[in-house]
């Protein structure tokens, strides 16, 4: 599994999580959350955080000491806050206000990996003023994978896979601004999901993330989950914030953008590897997600020293 992961940019990120889970299993050690600080500046810090908890591990209540925004890059988990329970998947933003209590659980599948940012209140207040947001607090606990966050998510994914020089101060500003813009408008609480349905959707999400280039039809996904197509579509959209097709397309585009940043392969080869069989359709979808063509995107963002 790890070797297969290593062939893609997002696969290299998932392989880091797999290695940690395999090491825990081999040692018979308890679950742990390990964070490695990547960078820090005035009012912010970011860490590469890997959690090896699984379905058999007890869930503990924790508390955010600062404003928290974590970008999920591999795995999945359930995030419970006073505003509801959410399924956190790659590409989504985990949000927390300072002093807020929460729980993270891996009820149906082990492990996750995040780029975890912590911000001071002053830093967030300043960003909120700059982007025109009235409240510098989050009214929701999750931002699902959306077009507005695709650029910064791809940038983080490429940085995790490539390990090259990254302007984390710029990334921190983009992450904070994206989270504030996306998360202040909807204050509705989210009802707890059915545990069985949550498990089935989690398995579907993990399958998509393991192989985003594979063909995935709604009928097959629903059958694998043991649900009708309507039941599966409704549950998937409620728990992830996207339809299965939207989620799959965004996973493929995230992989392609990260690859364009970190690899020197031809654009047509990257499109094919990521599940796009038609270059014209790939160019159209990529432009819709990132605002520019793949060629322009690579010219602006590629790392000359990166060869994965």
Tab-separated table of N, CA, C and O in Angstrom, residues 99-207:
chain	number	residue	atom	x	y	z
A	99	UNK	N	-10.509	28.573	23.409
A	99	UNK	CA	-11.313	28.240	24.575
A	99	UNK	C	-12.425	27.243	24.309
A	99	UNK	O	-13.086	26.793	25.244
A	100	UNK	N	-12.622	26.862	23.073
A	100	UNK	CA	-13.718	25.965	22.707
A	100	UNK	C	-13.329	24.503	22.936
A	100	UNK	O	-12.223	24.083	22.603
A	101	UNK	N	-14.255	23.730	23.487
A	101	UNK	CA	-14.018	22.304	23.718
A	101	UNK	C	-14.459	21.497	22.494
A	101	UNK	O	-15.376	21.890	21.775
A	102	UNK	N	-13.810	20.360	22.277
A	102	UNK	CA	-14.107	19.537	21.107
A	102	UNK	C	-13.642	18.107	21.339
A	102	UNK	O	-12.893	17.826	22.286
A	103	UNK	N	-14.062	17.213	20.459
A	103	UNK	CA	-13.607	15.829	20.463
A	103	UNK	C	-13.304	15.402	19.027
A	103	UNK	O	-14.007	15.806	18.100
A	104	UNK	N	-12.265	14.601	18.861
A	104	UNK	CA	-11.931	14.017	17.564
A	104	UNK	C	-11.940	12.502	17.703
A	104	UNK	O	-11.304	11.966	18.617
A	105	UNK	N	-12.649	11.819	16.821
A	105	UNK	CA	-12.727	10.372	16.907
A	105	UNK	C	-12.500	9.700	15.568
A	105	UNK	O	-12.728	10.294	14.514
A	106	UNK	N	-12.016	8.461	15.620
A	106	UNK	CA	-11.789	7.662	14.417
A	106	UNK	C	-12.629	6.402	14.542
A	106	UNK	O	-12.119	5.295	14.632
A	107	UNK	N	-13.916	6.605	14.522
A	107	UNK	CA	-14.852	5.534	14.809
A	107	UNK	C	-14.828	4.419	13.768
A	107	UNK	O	-15.079	3.257	14.086
A	108	UNK	N	-14.513	4.772	12.516
A	108	UNK	CA	-14.657	3.810	11.431
A	108	UNK	C	-13.375	3.520	10.653
A	108	UNK	O	-13.352	2.583	9.862
A	109	UNK	N	-12.332	4.321	10.870
A	109	UNK	CA	-11.071	4.082	10.153
A	109	UNK	C	-9.956	4.814	10.896
A	109	UNK	O	-10.167	5.901	11.426
A	110	UNK	N	-8.755	4.247	10.950
A	110	UNK	CA	-7.688	4.840	11.754
A	110	UNK	C	-6.915	5.936	11.023
A	110	UNK	O	-6.706	5.888	9.819
A	111	UNK	N	-6.483	6.927	11.806
A	111	UNK	CA	-5.464	7.865	11.373
A	111	UNK	C	-5.911	9.050	10.548
A	111	UNK	O	-6.881	8.999	9.810
A	112	UNK	N	-5.161	10.137	10.720
A	112	UNK	CA	-5.320	11.312	9.873
A	112	UNK	C	-4.035	12.131	9.930
A	112	UNK	O	-3.208	11.970	10.829
A	113	UNK	N	-3.887	13.001	8.944
A	113	UNK	CA	-2.734	13.899	8.883
A	113	UNK	C	-3.206	15.286	8.459
A	113	UNK	O	-4.002	15.411	7.522
A	114	UNK	N	-2.734	16.307	9.166
A	114	UNK	CA	-3.195	17.672	8.921
A	114	UNK	C	-2.034	18.665	8.935
A	114	UNK	O	-1.024	18.443	9.608
A	115	UNK	N	-2.217	19.743	8.208
A	115	UNK	CA	-1.388	20.925	8.379
A	115	UNK	C	-2.132	21.798	9.375
A	115	UNK	O	-3.155	22.403	9.048
A	116	UNK	N	-1.657	21.811	10.612
A	116	UNK	CA	-2.383	22.443	11.712
A	116	UNK	C	-1.823	23.835	12.005
A	116	UNK	O	-0.669	23.969	12.415
A	117	UNK	N	-2.667	24.838	11.808
A	117	UNK	CA	-2.282	26.219	12.068
A	117	UNK	C	-2.908	26.678	13.388
A	117	UNK	O	-4.056	26.356	13.679
A	118	UNK	N	-2.134	27.438	14.155
A	118	UNK	CA	-2.664	28.096	15.348
A	118	UNK	C	-2.378	29.589	15.232
A	118	UNK	O	-1.274	30.004	14.861
A	119	UNK	N	-3.398	30.384	15.543
A	119	UNK	CA	-3.304	31.829	15.394
A	119	UNK	C	-3.666	32.525	16.708
A	119	UNK	O	-4.525	32.050	17.451
A	120	UNK	N	-3.034	33.657	16.966
A	120	UNK	CA	-3.439	34.475	18.105
A	120	UNK	C	-4.705	35.230	17.734
A	120	UNK	O	-5.020	35.433	16.554
A	121	UNK	N	-5.430	35.676	18.748
A	121	UNK	CA	-6.649	36.440	18.498
A	121	UNK	C	-6.346	37.733	17.749
A	121	UNK	O	-7.112	38.151	16.876
A	122	UNK	N	-5.239	38.361	18.078
A	122	UNK	CA	-4.886	39.609	17.403
A	122	UNK	C	-4.626	39.372	15.915
A	122	UNK	O	-5.043	40.166	15.067
A	123	UNK	N	-3.942	38.297	15.601
A	123	UNK	CA	-3.662	37.962	14.211
A	123	UNK	C	-4.971	37.773	13.445
A	123	UNK	O	-5.157	38.330	12.350
A	124	UNK	N	-5.886	36.999	14.022
A	124	UNK	CA	-7.168	36.738	13.374
A	124	UNK	C	-7.999	38.009	13.255
A	124	UNK	O	-8.653	38.263	12.228
A	125	UNK	N	-7.989	38.838	14.294
A	125	UNK	CA	-8.717	40.113	14.231
A	125	UNK	C	-8.215	40.976	13.079
A	125	UNK	O	-8.999	41.592	12.355
A	126	UNK	N	-6.911	41.028	12.907
A	126	UNK	CA	-6.330	41.841	11.838
A	126	UNK	C	-6.721	41.303	10.465
A	126	UNK	O	-7.058	42.075	9.559
A	127	UNK	N	-6.681	39.980	10.299
A	127	UNK	CA	-7.053	39.385	9.019
A	127	UNK	C	-8.537	39.615	8.738
A	127	UNK	O	-8.935	39.935	7.614
A	128	UNK	N	-9.369	39.457	9.777
A	128	UNK	CA	-10.806	39.668	9.603
A	128	UNK	C	-11.093	41.088	9.118
A	128	UNK	O	-11.922	41.301	8.224
A	129	UNK	N	-10.392	42.058	9.682
A	129	UNK	CA	-10.577	43.449	9.252
A	129	UNK	C	-10.131	43.647	7.807
A	129	UNK	O	-10.787	44.350	7.025
A	130	UNK	N	-9.040	42.993	7.432
A	130	UNK	CA	-8.509	43.142	6.079
A	130	UNK	C	-9.428	42.534	5.019
A	130	UNK	O	-9.526	43.049	3.894
A	131	UNK	N	-10.101	41.415	5.370
A	131	UNK	CA	-10.957	40.756	4.381
A	131	UNK	C	-12.413	41.197	4.481
A	131	UNK	O	-13.263	40.727	3.721
A	132	UNK	N	-12.707	42.108	5.418
A	132	UNK	CA	-14.048	42.651	5.530
A	132	UNK	C	-15.048	41.771	6.244
A	132	UNK	O	-16.251	41.850	5.995
A	133	UNK	N	-14.547	40.932	7.154
A	133	UNK	CA	-15.429	40.064	7.941
A	133	UNK	C	-15.700	40.724	9.286
A	133	UNK	O	-14.766	41.137	9.974
A	134	UNK	N	-16.951	40.813	9.664
A	134	UNK	CA	-17.296	41.530	10.890
A	134	UNK	C	-16.882	40.777	12.149
A	134	UNK	O	-16.405	41.379	13.116
A	135	UNK	N	-17.085	39.462	12.134
A	135	UNK	CA	-16.800	38.666	13.334
A	135	UNK	C	-15.550	37.832	13.115
A	135	UNK	O	-15.446	37.099	12.134
A	136	UNK	N	-14.618	37.945	14.038
A	136	UNK	CA	-13.378	37.179	13.940
A	136	UNK	C	-13.484	35.864	14.708
A	136	UNK	O	-12.514	35.384	15.281
A	137	UNK	N	-14.674	35.279	14.718
A	137	UNK	CA	-14.887	33.960	15.322
A	137	UNK	C	-15.598	33.084	14.297
A	137	UNK	O	-16.286	33.576	13.393
A	138	UNK	N	-15.452	31.788	14.477
A	138	UNK	CA	-16.049	30.850	13.540
A	138	UNK	C	-17.429	30.425	14.018
A	138	UNK	O	-17.591	29.993	15.162
A	139	UNK	N	-18.419	30.526	13.148
A	139	UNK	CA	-19.765	30.073	13.461
A	139	UNK	C	-19.999	28.634	13.026
A	139	UNK	O	-21.058	28.069	13.314
A	140	UNK	N	-19.062	28.072	12.303
A	140	UNK	CA	-19.138	26.669	11.898
A	140	UNK	C	-17.825	26.000	12.260
A	140	UNK	O	-16.824	26.667	12.521
A	141	UNK	N	-17.831	24.686	12.268
A	141	UNK	CA	-16.643	23.938	12.685
A	141	UNK	C	-15.868	23.333	11.526
A	141	UNK	O	-14.771	22.832	11.728
A	142	UNK	N	-16.439	23.395	10.332
A	142	UNK	CA	-15.784	22.783	9.185
A	142	UNK	C	-16.093	23.574	7.928
A	142	UNK	O	-17.199	24.072	7.741
A	143	UNK	N	-15.077	23.684	7.071
A	143	UNK	CA	-15.282	24.133	5.695
A	143	UNK	C	-14.983	22.928	4.816
A	143	UNK	O	-13.856	22.420	4.825
A	144	UNK	N	-15.966	22.404	4.071
A	144	UNK	CA	-15.696	21.249	3.209
A	144	UNK	C	-14.811	21.654	2.045
A	144	UNK	O	-14.556	22.844	1.828
A	145	UNK	N	-14.298	20.690	1.277
A	145	UNK	CA	-13.512	21.052	0.101
A	145	UNK	C	-14.346	21.892	-0.868
A	145	UNK	O	-15.371	21.436	-1.378
A	146	UNK	N	-13.943	23.131	-1.085
A	146	UNK	CA	-14.678	24.043	-1.958
A	146	UNK	C	-13.694	24.738	-2.894
A	146	UNK	O	-12.488	24.746	-2.660
A	147	UNK	N	-14.232	25.336	-3.949
A	147	UNK	CA	-13.393	25.991	-4.948
A	147	UNK	C	-12.532	27.083	-4.327
A	147	UNK	O	-11.372	27.268	-4.693
A	148	UNK	N	-13.103	27.827	-3.377
A	148	UNK	CA	-12.389	28.961	-2.787
A	148	UNK	C	-11.122	28.545	-2.044
A	148	UNK	O	-10.203	29.353	-1.884
A	149	UNK	N	-11.070	27.311	-1.582
A	149	UNK	CA	-9.898	26.859	-0.827
A	149	UNK	C	-8.965	25.970	-1.644
A	149	UNK	O	-7.916	25.557	-1.156
A	150	UNK	N	-9.310	25.677	-2.888
A	150	UNK	CA	-8.544	24.717	-3.677
A	150	UNK	C	-7.090	25.129	-3.858
A	150	UNK	O	-6.183	24.295	-3.797
A	151	UNK	N	-6.862	26.418	-4.103
A	151	UNK	CA	-5.498	26.871	-4.355
A	151	UNK	C	-4.573	26.662	-3.177
A	151	UNK	O	-3.477	26.111	-3.317
A	152	UNK	N	-5.012	27.074	-1.996
A	152	UNK	CA	-4.146	26.952	-0.828
A	152	UNK	C	-4.002	25.489	-0.411
A	152	UNK	O	-2.939	25.069	0.066
A	153	UNK	N	-5.045	24.681	-0.605
A	153	UNK	CA	-4.950	23.249	-0.285
A	153	UNK	C	-3.921	22.570	-1.185
A	153	UNK	O	-3.098	21.772	-0.722
A	154	UNK	N	-3.942	22.883	-2.475
A	154	UNK	CA	-2.960	22.304	-3.400
A	154	UNK	C	-1.550	22.741	-3.038
A	154	UNK	O	-0.594	21.966	-3.140
A	155	UNK	N	-1.415	23.991	-2.608
A	155	UNK	CA	-0.090	24.501	-2.223
A	155	UNK	C	0.446	23.741	-1.013
A	155	UNK	O	1.620	23.366	-0.964
A	156	UNK	N	-0.404	23.483	-0.047
A	156	UNK	CA	0.004	22.738	1.142
A	156	UNK	C	0.339	21.294	0.778
A	156	UNK	O	1.344	20.736	1.244
A	157	UNK	N	-0.480	20.678	-0.076
A	157	UNK	CA	-0.230	19.295	-0.480
A	157	UNK	C	1.119	19.159	-1.169
A	157	UNK	O	1.888	18.235	-0.878
A	158	UNK	N	1.423	20.080	-2.075
A	158	UNK	CA	2.712	20.034	-2.762
A	158	UNK	C	3.863	20.218	-1.785
A	158	UNK	O	4.903	19.561	-1.902
A	159	UNK	N	3.686	21.099	-0.807
A	159	UNK	CA	4.737	21.339	0.185
A	159	UNK	C	4.993	20.088	1.025
A	159	UNK	O	6.144	19.733	1.305
A	160	UNK	N	3.925	19.385	1.423
A	160	UNK	CA	4.084	18.170	2.225
A	160	UNK	C	4.761	17.067	1.425
A	160	UNK	O	5.568	16.307	1.966
A	161	UNK	N	4.445	16.960	0.154
A	161	UNK	CA	5.016	15.899	-0.663
A	161	UNK	C	6.429	16.210	-1.111
A	161	UNK	O	7.285	15.333	-1.172
A	162	UNK	N	6.678	17.489	-1.424
A	162	UNK	CA	7.962	17.906	-1.993
A	162	UNK	C	9.016	18.139	-0.918
A	162	UNK	O	10.188	17.825	-1.091
A	163	UNK	N	8.597	18.751	0.202
A	163	UNK	CA	9.537	19.057	1.271
A	163	UNK	C	10.488	20.188	0.940
A	163	UNK	O	11.497	20.382	1.617
A	164	UNK	N	10.190	20.939	-0.117
A	164	UNK	CA	11.069	22.034	-0.510
A	164	UNK	C	10.810	23.306	0.272
A	164	UNK	O	10.089	23.322	1.260
A	165	UNK	N	11.389	24.385	-0.201
A	165	UNK	CA	11.251	25.676	0.458
A	165	UNK	C	9.832	26.192	0.282
A	165	UNK	O	9.320	26.257	-0.841
A	166	UNK	N	9.186	26.541	1.379
A	166	UNK	CA	7.794	26.991	1.349
A	166	UNK	C	7.675	28.310	2.105
A	166	UNK	O	8.217	28.453	3.203
A	167	UNK	N	6.961	29.256	1.523
A	167	UNK	CA	6.711	30.533	2.202
A	167	UNK	C	5.510	30.357	3.124
A	167	UNK	O	4.383	30.754	2.811
A	168	UNK	N	5.765	29.752	4.295
A	168	UNK	CA	4.665	29.427	5.195
A	168	UNK	C	3.971	30.665	5.742
A	168	UNK	O	2.790	30.597	6.127
A	169	UNK	N	4.653	31.805	5.781
A	169	UNK	CA	3.984	33.016	6.226
A	169	UNK	C	2.866	33.407	5.260
A	169	UNK	O	1.778	33.820	5.681
A	170	UNK	N	3.111	33.225	3.966
A	170	UNK	CA	2.080	33.501	2.973
A	170	UNK	C	0.941	32.488	3.076
A	170	UNK	O	-0.243	32.848	2.993
A	171	UNK	N	1.309	31.230	3.267
A	171	UNK	CA	0.294	30.189	3.384
A	171	UNK	C	-0.582	30.434	4.607
A	171	UNK	O	-1.817	30.287	4.558
A	172	UNK	N	0.018	30.835	5.732
A	172	UNK	CA	-0.744	31.102	6.952
A	172	UNK	C	-1.765	32.210	6.725
A	172	UNK	O	-2.917	32.116	7.182
A	173	UNK	N	-1.377	33.255	6.030
A	173	UNK	CA	-2.300	34.354	5.726
A	173	UNK	C	-3.444	33.867	4.844
A	173	UNK	O	-4.621	34.199	5.088
A	174	UNK	N	-3.123	33.072	3.834
A	174	UNK	CA	-4.153	32.556	2.931
A	174	UNK	C	-5.121	31.631	3.662
A	174	UNK	O	-6.335	31.680	3.446
A	175	UNK	N	-4.587	30.774	4.534
A	175	UNK	CA	-5.427	29.843	5.277
A	175	UNK	C	-6.378	30.600	6.203
A	175	UNK	O	-7.590	30.313	6.255
A	176	UNK	N	-5.868	31.574	6.936
A	176	UNK	CA	-6.703	32.343	7.851
A	176	UNK	C	-7.792	33.101	7.100
A	176	UNK	O	-8.963	33.096	7.498
A	177	UNK	N	-7.421	33.758	6.003
A	177	UNK	CA	-8.388	34.533	5.230
A	177	UNK	C	-9.450	33.630	4.610
A	177	UNK	O	-10.649	33.953	4.631
A	178	UNK	N	-9.034	32.494	4.071
A	178	UNK	CA	-9.977	31.560	3.468
A	178	UNK	C	-10.961	31.036	4.502
A	178	UNK	O	-12.177	30.960	4.253
A	179	UNK	N	-10.457	30.669	5.674
A	179	UNK	CA	-11.320	30.147	6.733
A	179	UNK	C	-12.327	31.199	7.189
A	179	UNK	O	-13.517	30.909	7.368
A	180	UNK	N	-11.888	32.432	7.374
A	180	UNK	CA	-12.777	33.489	7.836
A	180	UNK	C	-13.855	33.799	6.806
A	180	UNK	O	-15.030	33.958	7.156
A	181	UNK	N	-13.469	33.875	5.544
A	181	UNK	CA	-14.465	34.180	4.506
A	181	UNK	C	-15.514	33.081	4.397
A	181	UNK	O	-16.701	33.349	4.207
A	182	UNK	N	-15.066	31.835	4.503
A	182	UNK	CA	-15.950	30.706	4.231
A	182	UNK	C	-16.816	30.306	5.410
A	182	UNK	O	-17.849	29.661	5.230
A	183	UNK	N	-16.432	30.684	6.619
A	183	UNK	CA	-17.024	30.051	7.798
A	183	UNK	C	-17.878	30.941	8.677
A	183	UNK	O	-18.377	30.475	9.697
A	184	UNK	N	-18.092	32.182	8.339
A	184	UNK	CA	-18.789	33.069	9.272
A	184	UNK	C	-20.273	33.217	8.999
A	184	UNK	O	-21.005	33.788	9.805
A	185	UNK	N	-20.751	32.691	7.884
A	185	UNK	CA	-22.120	32.995	7.491
A	185	UNK	C	-23.174	32.009	7.985
A	185	UNK	O	-24.343	32.339	8.058
A	186	UNK	N	-22.769	30.786	8.271
A	186	UNK	CA	-23.739	29.741	8.585
A	186	UNK	C	-23.566	29.289	10.022
A	186	UNK	O	-22.593	28.641	10.370
A	187	UNK	N	-24.531	29.646	10.888
A	187	UNK	CA	-24.424	29.321	12.315
A	187	UNK	C	-25.334	28.160	12.707
A	187	UNK	O	-25.551	27.919	13.892
A	188	UNK	N	-25.853	27.424	11.738
A	188	UNK	CA	-26.761	26.334	12.068
A	188	UNK	C	-26.009	25.154	12.673
A	188	UNK	O	-24.957	24.768	12.178
A	189	UNK	N	-26.594	24.588	13.719
A	189	UNK	CA	-25.995	23.395	14.320
A	189	UNK	C	-26.241	22.197	13.396
A	189	UNK	O	-27.241	22.135	12.690
A	190	UNK	N	-25.321	21.258	13.409
A	190	UNK	CA	-25.438	20.057	12.585
A	190	UNK	C	-25.826	18.890	13.470
A	190	UNK	O	-25.136	18.587	14.444
A	191	UNK	N	-26.938	18.239	13.148
A	191	UNK	CA	-27.402	17.114	13.963
A	191	UNK	C	-26.427	15.959	13.865
A	191	UNK	O	-25.806	15.748	12.815
A	192	UNK	N	-26.270	15.199	14.955
A	192	UNK	CA	-25.356	14.054	14.903
A	192	UNK	C	-25.776	13.064	13.821
A	192	UNK	O	-26.960	12.734	13.705
A	193	UNK	N	-24.854	12.584	13.019
A	193	UNK	CA	-25.205	11.637	11.952
A	193	UNK	C	-25.438	10.235	12.510
A	193	UNK	O	-24.967	9.882	13.583
A	194	UNK	N	-26.195	9.451	11.774
A	194	UNK	CA	-26.363	8.050	12.098
A	194	UNK	C	-25.007	7.361	12.032
A	194	UNK	O	-24.288	7.487	11.050
A	195	UNK	N	-24.632	6.617	13.074
A	195	UNK	CA	-23.284	6.052	13.150
A	195	UNK	C	-23.024	5.054	12.039
A	195	UNK	O	-21.921	4.990	11.483
A	196	UNK	N	-24.036	4.260	11.693
A	196	UNK	CA	-23.853	3.270	10.640
A	196	UNK	C	-23.645	3.952	9.289
A	196	UNK	O	-22.756	3.579	8.526
A	197	UNK	N	-24.449	4.956	9.006
A	197	UNK	CA	-24.320	5.684	7.742
A	197	UNK	C	-22.989	6.424	7.693
A	197	UNK	O	-22.316	6.468	6.657
A	198	UNK	N	-22.590	7.002	8.817
A	198	UNK	CA	-21.296	7.684	8.879
A	198	UNK	C	-20.166	6.723	8.512
A	198	UNK	O	-19.243	7.079	7.770
A	199	UNK	N	-20.243	5.505	9.016
A	199	UNK	CA	-19.214	4.523	8.703
A	199	UNK	C	-19.183	4.176	7.226
A	199	UNK	O	-18.109	4.046	6.633
A	200	UNK	N	-20.340	4.059	6.620
A	200	UNK	CA	-20.391	3.704	5.203
A	200	UNK	C	-19.860	4.833	4.323
A	200	UNK	O	-19.148	4.589	3.338
A	201	UNK	N	-20.191	6.073	4.669
A	201	UNK	CA	-19.677	7.210	3.905
A	201	UNK	C	-18.172	7.352	4.121
A	201	UNK	O	-17.424	7.659	3.188
A	202	UNK	N	-17.708	7.112	5.344
A	202	UNK	CA	-16.268	7.162	5.622
A	202	UNK	C	-15.515	6.168	4.739
A	202	UNK	O	-14.464	6.486	4.177
A	203	UNK	N	-16.045	4.953	4.601
A	203	UNK	CA	-15.392	3.954	3.749
A	203	UNK	C	-15.351	4.415	2.297
A	203	UNK	O	-14.343	4.210	1.601
A	204	UNK	N	-16.417	5.063	1.843
A	204	UNK	CA	-16.444	5.562	0.456
A	204	UNK	C	-15.417	6.668	0.262
A	204	UNK	O	-14.705	6.702	-0.755
A	205	UNK	N	-15.315	7.562	1.226
A	205	UNK	CA	-14.341	8.648	1.145
A	205	UNK	C	-12.921	8.103	1.119
A	205	UNK	O	-12.079	8.527	0.309
A	206	UNK	N	-12.637	7.141	1.986
A	206	UNK	CA	-11.294	6.551	2.024
A	206	UNK	C	-10.975	5.852	0.696
A	206	UNK	O	-9.837	5.914	0.215
A	207	UNK	N	-11.954	5.202	0.104
A	207	UNK	CA	-11.730	4.527	-1.174
A	207	UNK	C	-11.396	5.539	-2.263
A	207	UNK	O	-10.488	5.320	-3.074
